PDB file of C-alpha atoms in Angstrom:
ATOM      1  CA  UNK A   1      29.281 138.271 172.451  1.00 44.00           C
ATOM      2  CA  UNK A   2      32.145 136.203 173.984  1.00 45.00           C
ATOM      3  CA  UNK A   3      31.508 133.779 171.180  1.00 46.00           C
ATOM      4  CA  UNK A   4      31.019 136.328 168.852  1.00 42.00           C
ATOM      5  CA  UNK A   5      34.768 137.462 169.379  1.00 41.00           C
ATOM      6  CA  UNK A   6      36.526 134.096 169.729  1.00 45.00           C
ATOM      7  CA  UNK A   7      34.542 133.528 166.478  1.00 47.00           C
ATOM      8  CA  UNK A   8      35.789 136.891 165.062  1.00 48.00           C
ATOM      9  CA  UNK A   9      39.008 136.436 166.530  1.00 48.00           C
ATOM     10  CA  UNK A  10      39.652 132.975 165.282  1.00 48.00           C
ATOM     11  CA  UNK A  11      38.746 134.470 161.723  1.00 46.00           C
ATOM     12  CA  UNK A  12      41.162 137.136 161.981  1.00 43.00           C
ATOM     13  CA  UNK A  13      44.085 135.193 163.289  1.00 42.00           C
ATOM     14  CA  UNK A  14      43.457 132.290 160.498  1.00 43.00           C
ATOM     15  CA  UNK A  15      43.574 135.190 158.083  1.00 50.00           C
ATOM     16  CA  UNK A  16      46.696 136.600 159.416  1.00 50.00           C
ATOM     17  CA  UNK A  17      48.076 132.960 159.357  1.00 45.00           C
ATOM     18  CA  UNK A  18      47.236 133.011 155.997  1.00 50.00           C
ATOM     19  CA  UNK A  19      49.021 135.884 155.003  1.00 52.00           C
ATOM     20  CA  UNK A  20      52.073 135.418 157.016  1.00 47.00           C
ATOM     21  CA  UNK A  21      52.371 131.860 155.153  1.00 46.00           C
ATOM     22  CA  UNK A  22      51.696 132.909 151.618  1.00 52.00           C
ATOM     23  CA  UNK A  23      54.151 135.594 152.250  1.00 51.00           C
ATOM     24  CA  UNK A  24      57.109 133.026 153.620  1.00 49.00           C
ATOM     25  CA  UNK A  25      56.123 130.999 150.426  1.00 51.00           C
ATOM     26  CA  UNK A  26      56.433 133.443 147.770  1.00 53.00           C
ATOM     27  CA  UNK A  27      59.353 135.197 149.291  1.00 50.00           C
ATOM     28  CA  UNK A  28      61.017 131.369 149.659  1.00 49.00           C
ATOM     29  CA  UNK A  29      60.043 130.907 146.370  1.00 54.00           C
ATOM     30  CA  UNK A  30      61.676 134.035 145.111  1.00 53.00           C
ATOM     31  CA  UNK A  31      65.227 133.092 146.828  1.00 45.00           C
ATOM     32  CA  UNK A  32      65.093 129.840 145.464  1.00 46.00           C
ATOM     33  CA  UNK A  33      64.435 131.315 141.814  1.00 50.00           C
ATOM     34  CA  UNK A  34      67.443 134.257 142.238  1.00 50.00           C
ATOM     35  CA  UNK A  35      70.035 131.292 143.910  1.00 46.00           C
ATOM     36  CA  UNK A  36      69.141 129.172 141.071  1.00 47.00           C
ATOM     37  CA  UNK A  37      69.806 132.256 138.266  1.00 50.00           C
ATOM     38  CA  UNK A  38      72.863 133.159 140.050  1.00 43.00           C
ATOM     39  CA  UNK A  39      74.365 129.770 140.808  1.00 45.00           C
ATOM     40  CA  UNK A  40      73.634 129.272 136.552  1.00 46.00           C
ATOM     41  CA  UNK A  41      75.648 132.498 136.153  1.00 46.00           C
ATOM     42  CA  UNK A  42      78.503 132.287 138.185  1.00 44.00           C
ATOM     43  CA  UNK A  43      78.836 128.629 138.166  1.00 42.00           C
ATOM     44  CA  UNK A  44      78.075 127.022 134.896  1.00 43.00           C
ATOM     45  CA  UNK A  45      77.039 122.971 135.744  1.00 41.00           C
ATOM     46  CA  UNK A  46      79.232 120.334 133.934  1.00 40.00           C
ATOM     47  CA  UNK A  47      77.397 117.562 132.835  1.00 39.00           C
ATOM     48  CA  UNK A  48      79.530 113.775 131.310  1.00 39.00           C
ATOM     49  CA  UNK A  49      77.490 112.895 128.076  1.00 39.00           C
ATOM     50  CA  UNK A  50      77.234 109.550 128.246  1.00 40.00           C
ATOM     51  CA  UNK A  51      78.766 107.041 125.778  1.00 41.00           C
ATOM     52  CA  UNK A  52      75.643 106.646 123.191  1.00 41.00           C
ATOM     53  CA  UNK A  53      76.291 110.659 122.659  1.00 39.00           C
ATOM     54  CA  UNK A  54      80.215 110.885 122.347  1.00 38.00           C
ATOM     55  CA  UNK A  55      82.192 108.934 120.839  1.00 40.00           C
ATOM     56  CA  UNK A  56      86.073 109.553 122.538  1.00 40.00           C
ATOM     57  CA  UNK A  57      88.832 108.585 119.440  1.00 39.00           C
ATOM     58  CA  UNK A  58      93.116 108.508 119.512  1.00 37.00           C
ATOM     59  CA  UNK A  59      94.407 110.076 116.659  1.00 38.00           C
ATOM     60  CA  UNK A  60      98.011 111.672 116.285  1.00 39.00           C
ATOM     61  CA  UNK A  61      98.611 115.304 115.217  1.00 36.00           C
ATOM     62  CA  UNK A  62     101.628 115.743 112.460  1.00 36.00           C
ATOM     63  CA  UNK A  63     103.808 115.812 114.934  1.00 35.00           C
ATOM     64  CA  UNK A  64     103.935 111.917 115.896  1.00 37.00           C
ATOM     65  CA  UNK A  65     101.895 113.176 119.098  1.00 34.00           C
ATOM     66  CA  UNK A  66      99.032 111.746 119.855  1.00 34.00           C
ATOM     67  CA  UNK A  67      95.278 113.885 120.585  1.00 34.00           C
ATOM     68  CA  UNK A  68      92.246 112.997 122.173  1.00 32.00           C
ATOM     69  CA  UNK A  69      89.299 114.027 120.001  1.00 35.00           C
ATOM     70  CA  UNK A  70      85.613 114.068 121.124  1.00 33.00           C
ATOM     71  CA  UNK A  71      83.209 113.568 118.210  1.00 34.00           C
ATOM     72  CA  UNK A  72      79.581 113.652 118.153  1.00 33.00           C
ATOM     73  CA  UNK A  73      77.831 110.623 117.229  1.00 35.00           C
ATOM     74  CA  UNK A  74      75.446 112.709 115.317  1.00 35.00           C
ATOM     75  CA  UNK A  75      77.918 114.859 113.910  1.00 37.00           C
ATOM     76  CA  UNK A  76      78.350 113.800 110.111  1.00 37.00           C
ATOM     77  CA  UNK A  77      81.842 115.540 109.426  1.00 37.00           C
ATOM     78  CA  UNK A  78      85.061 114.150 111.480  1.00 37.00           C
ATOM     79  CA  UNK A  79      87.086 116.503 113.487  1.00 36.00           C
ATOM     80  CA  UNK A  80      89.763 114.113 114.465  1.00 34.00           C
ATOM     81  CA  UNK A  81      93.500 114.939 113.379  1.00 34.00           C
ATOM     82  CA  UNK A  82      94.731 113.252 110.513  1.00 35.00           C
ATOM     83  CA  UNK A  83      98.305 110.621 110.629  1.00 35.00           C
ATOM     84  CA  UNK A  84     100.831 112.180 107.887  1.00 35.00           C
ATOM     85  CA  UNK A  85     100.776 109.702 105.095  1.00 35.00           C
ATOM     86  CA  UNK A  86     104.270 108.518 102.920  1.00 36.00           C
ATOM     87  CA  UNK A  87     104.948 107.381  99.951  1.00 39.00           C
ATOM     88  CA  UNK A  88     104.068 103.788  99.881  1.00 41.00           C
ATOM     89  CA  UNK A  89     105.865 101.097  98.726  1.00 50.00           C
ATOM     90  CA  UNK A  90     105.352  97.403  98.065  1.00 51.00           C
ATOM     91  CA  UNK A  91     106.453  96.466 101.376  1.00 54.00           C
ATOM     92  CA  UNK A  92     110.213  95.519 100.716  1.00 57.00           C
ATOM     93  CA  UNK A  93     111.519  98.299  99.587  1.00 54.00           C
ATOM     94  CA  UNK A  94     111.820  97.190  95.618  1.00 57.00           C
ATOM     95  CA  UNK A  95     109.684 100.692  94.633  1.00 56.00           C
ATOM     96  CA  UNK A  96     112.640 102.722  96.108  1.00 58.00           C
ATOM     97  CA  UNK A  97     115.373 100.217  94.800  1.00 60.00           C
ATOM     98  CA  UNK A  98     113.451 100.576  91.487  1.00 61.00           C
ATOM     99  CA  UNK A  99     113.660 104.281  91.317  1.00 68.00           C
ATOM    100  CA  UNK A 100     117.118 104.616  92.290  1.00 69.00           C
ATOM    101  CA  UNK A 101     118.079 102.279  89.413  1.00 70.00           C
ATOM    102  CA  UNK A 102     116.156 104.260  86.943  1.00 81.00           C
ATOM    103  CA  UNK A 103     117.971 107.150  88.207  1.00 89.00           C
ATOM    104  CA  UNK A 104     121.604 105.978  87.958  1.00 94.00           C
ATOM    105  CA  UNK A 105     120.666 104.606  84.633  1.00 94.00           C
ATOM    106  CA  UNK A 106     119.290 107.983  83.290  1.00 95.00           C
ATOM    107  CA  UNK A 107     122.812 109.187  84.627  1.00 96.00           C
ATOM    108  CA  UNK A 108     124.669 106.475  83.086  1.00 97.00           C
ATOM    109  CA  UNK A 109     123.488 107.602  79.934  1.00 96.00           C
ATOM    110  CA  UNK A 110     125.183 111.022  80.305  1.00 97.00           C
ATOM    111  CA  UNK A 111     128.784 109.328  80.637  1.00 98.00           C
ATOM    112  CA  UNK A 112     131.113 108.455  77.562  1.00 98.00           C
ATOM    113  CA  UNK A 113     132.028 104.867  78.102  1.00 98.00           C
ATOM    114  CA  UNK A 114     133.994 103.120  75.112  1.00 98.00           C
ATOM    115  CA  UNK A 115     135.771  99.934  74.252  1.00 98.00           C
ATOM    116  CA  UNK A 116     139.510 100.616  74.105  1.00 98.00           C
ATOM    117  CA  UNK A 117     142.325  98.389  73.273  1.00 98.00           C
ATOM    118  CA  UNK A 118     145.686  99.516  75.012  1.00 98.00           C
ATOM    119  CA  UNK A 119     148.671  99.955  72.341  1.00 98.00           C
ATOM    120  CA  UNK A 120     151.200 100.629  74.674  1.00 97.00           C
ATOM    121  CA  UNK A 121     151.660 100.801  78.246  1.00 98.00           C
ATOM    122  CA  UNK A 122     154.815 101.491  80.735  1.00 97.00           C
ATOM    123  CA  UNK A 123     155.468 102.503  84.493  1.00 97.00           C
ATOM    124  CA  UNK A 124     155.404 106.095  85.459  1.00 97.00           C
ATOM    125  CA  UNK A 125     158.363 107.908  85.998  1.00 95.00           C
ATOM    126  CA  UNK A 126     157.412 109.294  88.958  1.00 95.00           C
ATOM    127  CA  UNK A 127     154.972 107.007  90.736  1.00 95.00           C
ATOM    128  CA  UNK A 128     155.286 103.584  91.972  1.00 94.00           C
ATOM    129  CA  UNK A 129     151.915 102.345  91.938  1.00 95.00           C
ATOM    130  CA  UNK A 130     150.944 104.078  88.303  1.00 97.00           C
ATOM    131  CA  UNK A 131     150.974 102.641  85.202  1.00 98.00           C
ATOM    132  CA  UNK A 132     150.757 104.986  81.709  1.00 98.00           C
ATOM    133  CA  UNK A 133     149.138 103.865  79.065  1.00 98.00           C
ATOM    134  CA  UNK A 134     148.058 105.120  74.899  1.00 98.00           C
ATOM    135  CA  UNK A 135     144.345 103.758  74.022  1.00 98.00           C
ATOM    136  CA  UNK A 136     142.623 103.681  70.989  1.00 98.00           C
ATOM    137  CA  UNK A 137     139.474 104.404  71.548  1.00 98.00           C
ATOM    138  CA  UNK A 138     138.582 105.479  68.125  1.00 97.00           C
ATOM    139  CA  UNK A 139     139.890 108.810  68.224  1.00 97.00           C
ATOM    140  CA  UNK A 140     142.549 109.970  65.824  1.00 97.00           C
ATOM    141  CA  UNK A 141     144.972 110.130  68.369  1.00 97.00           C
ATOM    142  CA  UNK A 142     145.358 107.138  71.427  1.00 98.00           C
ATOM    143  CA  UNK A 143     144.513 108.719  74.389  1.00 97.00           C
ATOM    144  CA  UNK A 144     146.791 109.016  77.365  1.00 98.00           C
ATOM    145  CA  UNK A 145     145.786 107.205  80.571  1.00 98.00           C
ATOM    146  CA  UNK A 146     147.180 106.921  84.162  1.00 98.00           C
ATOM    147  CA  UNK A 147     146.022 103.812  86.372  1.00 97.00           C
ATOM    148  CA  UNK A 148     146.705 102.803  89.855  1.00 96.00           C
ATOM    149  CA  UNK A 149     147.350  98.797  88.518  1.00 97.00           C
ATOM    150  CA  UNK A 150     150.785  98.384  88.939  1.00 97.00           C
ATOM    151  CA  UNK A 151     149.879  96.202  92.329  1.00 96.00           C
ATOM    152  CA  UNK A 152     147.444  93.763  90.614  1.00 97.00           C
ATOM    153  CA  UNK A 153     147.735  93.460  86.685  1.00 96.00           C
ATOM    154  CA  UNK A 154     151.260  92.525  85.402  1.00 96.00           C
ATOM    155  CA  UNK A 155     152.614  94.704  82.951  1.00 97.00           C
ATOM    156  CA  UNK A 156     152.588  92.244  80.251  1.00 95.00           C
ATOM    157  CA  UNK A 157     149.422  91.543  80.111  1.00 95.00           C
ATOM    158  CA  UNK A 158     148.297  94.780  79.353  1.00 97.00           C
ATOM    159  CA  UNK A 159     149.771  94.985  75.928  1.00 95.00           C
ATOM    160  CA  UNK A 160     147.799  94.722  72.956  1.00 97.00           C
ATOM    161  CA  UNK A 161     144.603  94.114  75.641  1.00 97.00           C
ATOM    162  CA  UNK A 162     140.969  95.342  75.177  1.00 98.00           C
ATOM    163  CA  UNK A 163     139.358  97.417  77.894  1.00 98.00           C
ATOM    164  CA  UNK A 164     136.430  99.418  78.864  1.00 98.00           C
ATOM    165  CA  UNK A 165     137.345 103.090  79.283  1.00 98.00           C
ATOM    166  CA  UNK A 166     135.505 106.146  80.763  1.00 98.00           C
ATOM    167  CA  UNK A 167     136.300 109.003  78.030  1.00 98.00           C
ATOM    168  CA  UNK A 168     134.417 111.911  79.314  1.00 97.00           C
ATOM    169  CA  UNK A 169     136.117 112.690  82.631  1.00 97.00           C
ATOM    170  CA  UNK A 170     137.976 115.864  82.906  1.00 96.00           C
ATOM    171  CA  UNK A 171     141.597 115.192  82.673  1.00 97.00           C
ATOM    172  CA  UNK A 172     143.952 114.940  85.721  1.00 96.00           C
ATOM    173  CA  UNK A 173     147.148 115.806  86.238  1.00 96.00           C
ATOM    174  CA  UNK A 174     149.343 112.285  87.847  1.00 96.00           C
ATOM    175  CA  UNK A 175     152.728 113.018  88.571  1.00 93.00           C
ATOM    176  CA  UNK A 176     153.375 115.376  85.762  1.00 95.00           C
ATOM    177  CA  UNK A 177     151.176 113.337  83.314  1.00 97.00           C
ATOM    178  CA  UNK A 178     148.082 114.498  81.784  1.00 97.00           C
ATOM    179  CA  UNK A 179     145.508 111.691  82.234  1.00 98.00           C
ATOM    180  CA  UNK A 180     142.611 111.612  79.703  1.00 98.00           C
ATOM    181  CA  UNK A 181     140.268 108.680  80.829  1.00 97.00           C
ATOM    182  CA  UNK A 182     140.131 106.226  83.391  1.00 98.00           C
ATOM    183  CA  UNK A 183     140.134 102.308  82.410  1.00 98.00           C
ATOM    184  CA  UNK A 184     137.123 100.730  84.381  1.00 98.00           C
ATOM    185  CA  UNK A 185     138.085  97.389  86.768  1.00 98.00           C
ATOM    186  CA  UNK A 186     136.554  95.298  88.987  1.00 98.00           C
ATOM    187  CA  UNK A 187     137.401  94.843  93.212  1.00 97.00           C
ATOM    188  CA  UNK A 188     136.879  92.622  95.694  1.00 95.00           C
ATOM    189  CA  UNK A 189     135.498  94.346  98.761  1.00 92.00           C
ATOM    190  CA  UNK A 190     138.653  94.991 100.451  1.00 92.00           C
ATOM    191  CA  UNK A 191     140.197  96.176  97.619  1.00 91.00           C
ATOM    192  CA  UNK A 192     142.869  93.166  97.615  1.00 95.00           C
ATOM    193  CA  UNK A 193     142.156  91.772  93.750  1.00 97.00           C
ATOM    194  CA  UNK A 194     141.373  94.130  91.210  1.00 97.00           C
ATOM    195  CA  UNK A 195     140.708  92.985  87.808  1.00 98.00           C
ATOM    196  CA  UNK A 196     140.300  95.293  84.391  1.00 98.00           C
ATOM    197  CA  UNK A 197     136.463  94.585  82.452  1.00 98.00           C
ATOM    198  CA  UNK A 198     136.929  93.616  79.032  1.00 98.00           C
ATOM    199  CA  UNK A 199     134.237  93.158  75.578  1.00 98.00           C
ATOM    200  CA  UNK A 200     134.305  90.657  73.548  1.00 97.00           C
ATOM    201  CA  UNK A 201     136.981  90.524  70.927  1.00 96.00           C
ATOM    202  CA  UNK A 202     135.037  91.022  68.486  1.00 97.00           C
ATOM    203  CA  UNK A 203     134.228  94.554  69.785  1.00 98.00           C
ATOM    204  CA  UNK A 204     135.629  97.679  68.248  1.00 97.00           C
ATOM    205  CA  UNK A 205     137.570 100.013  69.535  1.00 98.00           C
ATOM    206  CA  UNK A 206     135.633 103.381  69.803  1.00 98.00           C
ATOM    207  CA  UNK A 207     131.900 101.712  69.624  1.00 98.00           C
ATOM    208  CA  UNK A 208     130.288 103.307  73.177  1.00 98.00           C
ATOM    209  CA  UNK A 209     129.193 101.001  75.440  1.00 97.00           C
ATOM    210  CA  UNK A 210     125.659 101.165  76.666  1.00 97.00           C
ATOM    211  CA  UNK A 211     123.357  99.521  79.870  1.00 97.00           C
ATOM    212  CA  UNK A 212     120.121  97.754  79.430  1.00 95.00           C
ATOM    213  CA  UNK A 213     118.512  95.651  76.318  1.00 94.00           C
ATOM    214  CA  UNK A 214     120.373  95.028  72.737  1.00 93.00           C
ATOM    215  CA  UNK A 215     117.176  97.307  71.160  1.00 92.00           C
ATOM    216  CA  UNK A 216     118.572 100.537  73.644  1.00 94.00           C
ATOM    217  CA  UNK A 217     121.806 100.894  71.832  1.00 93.00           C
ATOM    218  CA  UNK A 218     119.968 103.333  69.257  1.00 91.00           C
ATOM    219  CA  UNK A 219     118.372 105.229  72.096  1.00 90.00           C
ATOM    220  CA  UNK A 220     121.159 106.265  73.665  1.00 93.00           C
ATOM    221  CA  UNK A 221     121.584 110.297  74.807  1.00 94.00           C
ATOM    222  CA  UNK A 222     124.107 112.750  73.542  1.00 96.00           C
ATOM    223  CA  UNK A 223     127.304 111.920  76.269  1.00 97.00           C
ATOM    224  CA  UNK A 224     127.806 115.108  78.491  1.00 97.00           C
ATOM    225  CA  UNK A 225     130.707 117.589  78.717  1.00 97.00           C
ATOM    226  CA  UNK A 226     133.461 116.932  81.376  1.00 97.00           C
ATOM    227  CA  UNK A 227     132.474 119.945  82.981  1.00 97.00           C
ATOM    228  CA  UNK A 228     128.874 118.569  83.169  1.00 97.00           C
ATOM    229  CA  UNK A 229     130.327 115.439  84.528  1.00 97.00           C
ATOM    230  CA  UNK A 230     131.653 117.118  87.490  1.00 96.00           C
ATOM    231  CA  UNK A 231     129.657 119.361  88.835  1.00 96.00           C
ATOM    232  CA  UNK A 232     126.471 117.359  87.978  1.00 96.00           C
ATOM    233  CA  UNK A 233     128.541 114.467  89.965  1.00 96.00           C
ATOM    234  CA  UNK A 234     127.369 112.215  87.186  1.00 97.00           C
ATOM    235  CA  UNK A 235     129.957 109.729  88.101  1.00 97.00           C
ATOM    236  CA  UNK A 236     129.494 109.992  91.624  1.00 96.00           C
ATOM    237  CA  UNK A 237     125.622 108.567  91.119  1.00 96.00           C
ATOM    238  CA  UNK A 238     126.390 106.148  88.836  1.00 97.00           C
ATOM    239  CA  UNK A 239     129.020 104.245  90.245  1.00 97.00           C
ATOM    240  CA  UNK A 240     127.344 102.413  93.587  1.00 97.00           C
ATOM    241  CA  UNK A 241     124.933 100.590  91.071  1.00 97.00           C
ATOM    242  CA  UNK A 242     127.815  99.461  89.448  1.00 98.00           C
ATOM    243  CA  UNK A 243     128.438  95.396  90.139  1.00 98.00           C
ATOM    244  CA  UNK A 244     129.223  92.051  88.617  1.00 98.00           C
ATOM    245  CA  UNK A 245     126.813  89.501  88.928  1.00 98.00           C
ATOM    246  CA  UNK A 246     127.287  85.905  89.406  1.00 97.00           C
ATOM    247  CA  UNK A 247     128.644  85.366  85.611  1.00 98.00           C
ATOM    248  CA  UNK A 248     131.298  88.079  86.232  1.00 98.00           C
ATOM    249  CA  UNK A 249     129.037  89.946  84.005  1.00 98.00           C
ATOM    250  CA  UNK A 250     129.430  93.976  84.570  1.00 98.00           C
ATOM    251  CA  UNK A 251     125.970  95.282  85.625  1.00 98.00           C
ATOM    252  CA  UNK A 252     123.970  98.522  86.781  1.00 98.00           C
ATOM    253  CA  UNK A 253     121.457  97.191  88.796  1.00 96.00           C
ATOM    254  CA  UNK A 254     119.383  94.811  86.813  1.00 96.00           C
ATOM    255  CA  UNK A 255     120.901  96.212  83.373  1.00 97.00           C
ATOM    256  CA  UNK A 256     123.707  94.350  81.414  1.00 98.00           C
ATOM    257  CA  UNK A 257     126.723  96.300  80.444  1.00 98.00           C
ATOM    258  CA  UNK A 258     127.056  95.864  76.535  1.00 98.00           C
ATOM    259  CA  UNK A 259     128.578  96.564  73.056  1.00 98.00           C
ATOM    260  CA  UNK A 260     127.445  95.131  69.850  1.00 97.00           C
ATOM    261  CA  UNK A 261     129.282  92.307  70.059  1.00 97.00           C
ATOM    262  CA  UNK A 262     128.402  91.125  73.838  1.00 97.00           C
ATOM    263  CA  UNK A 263     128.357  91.914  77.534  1.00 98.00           C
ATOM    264  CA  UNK A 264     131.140  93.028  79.456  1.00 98.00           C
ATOM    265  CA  UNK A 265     132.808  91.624  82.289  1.00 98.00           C
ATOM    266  CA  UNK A 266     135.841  90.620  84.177  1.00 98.00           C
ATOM    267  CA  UNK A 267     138.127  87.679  84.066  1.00 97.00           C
ATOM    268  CA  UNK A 268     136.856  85.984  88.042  1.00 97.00           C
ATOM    269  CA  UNK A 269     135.692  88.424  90.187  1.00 98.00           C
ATOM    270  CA  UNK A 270     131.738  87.817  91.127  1.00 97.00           C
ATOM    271  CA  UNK A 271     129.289  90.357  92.932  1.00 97.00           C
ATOM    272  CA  UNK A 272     132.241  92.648  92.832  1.00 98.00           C
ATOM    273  CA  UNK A 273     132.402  96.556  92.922  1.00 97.00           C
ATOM    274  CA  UNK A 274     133.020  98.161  89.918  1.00 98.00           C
ATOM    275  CA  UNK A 275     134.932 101.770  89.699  1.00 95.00           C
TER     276      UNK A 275
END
């Protein structure tokens, strides 16, 4: 009997064992399962990809500052932000120089520019530094001309002489005269030796002067107004391309100043502004 019950006993207490055991381990289990859900929930896990799956590239936004991108390996479209691009050039600048020539010489061919050849000249009345002078310039009257020379040409050598003149400014009033033109020179770059651009002497008075090759003459535009002159500030764009070369030769930019006789140009002055 005693054996029967330590028997019976041991049986019942293995079984309760048991029990109490699978109970801790399901219940353990079950904690385990709901701190695992709730630590997924509330706190997401970072993980670092490592460098085979990202591929970590500098770029810079439009804004000159730069962005770090992160782009798939596998990913076959690129989300990086792309540099501005500019206009490119050949490296030295001459595709810029090049346009800006072809634009002052589009200009150029808005302005009136003739051969003239001075039939009289004399001081103004009424200011020092002015000379006055009548120009043919194959009108039927000489046109009337003011110019600030009186400090660098002589007065006698402006008789009888052949010049270049810009027709199609609007006139200005200088000292009570009515000037009608301006008579184009050439200066040194401080403005201390000025001398007037001539043609050949076999040019004509009145034949309009043109930049570029002998075969443009024919292909030269219709002149503009005046008005157009100034408020299109045709002069104003023209005039920095304006230079002598190393012949004295009057240029704009790489184009030769010319009439149908010959090139223009001044008596001495070299790489010298022209206005």
């Amino acid at each position: 009997m005693a054996n029967a019950l330590k028997s019976g006993g041991g049986a019942v207490l293995l079984s309760s064992l048991s029990s109490f055991f699978s109970a801790t381990s399901s219940t353990h289990r079950s904690l385990i399962s709901n701190a695992t859900r709730f630590r997924r929930n509330k706190f997401p896990l970072f993980s670092i990809s490592s460098s085979s799956s990202v591929t970590r590239r500098w770029s810079r936004t439009p804004s000159g500052f730069p962005s770090f991108c992160t782009l798939s390996s596998s990913s076959s479209s690129s989300e990086t932000v792309a540099e501005p691009t500019t206009a490119s050039n050949d490296g030295n600048g001459e595709g810029t120089e090049k346009n800006d020539n072809n634009s002052a010489k589009d200009a150029a061919g808005l302005l009136d520019i003739r051969v003239g050849q001075i039939v009289k000249a004399w001081k103004h009345e009424e200011a020092d530094s002015l000379y006055v002078e009548e120009v043919d310039i194959g009108e039927p009257e000489p046109r009337i001309i003011c110019s600030g020379l009186v400090n660098y040409v002589p007065l006698e050598q402006l008789q009888g002489k052949k010049v270049i003149v810009l027709s199609n400014l609007k006139p200005r009033n200088m000292r009570g005269v009515k000037s009608c033109g301006m008579l184009m020179a050439a200066s040194d770059a401080k403005h201390e030796n000025v001398e007037l651009l001539f043609p050949p002497e076999d040019a004509i008075p009145g034949e309009r002067i043109w930049f570029g090759s002998e075969d443009e003459k024919d292909n030269q535009p219709v002149a503009g107004t005046p008005n157009q002159i100034q408020k299109k500030k045709i002069w104003e764009t023209v005039q920095p391309h304006l230079k002598t070369d190393d012949s004295c030769v009057a240029m704009l930019g790489v184009d030769i100043m010319r009439t149908s006789a010959g090139s223009v140009a001044c008596q001495s002055l070299k790489n010298a502004n022209i206005s």
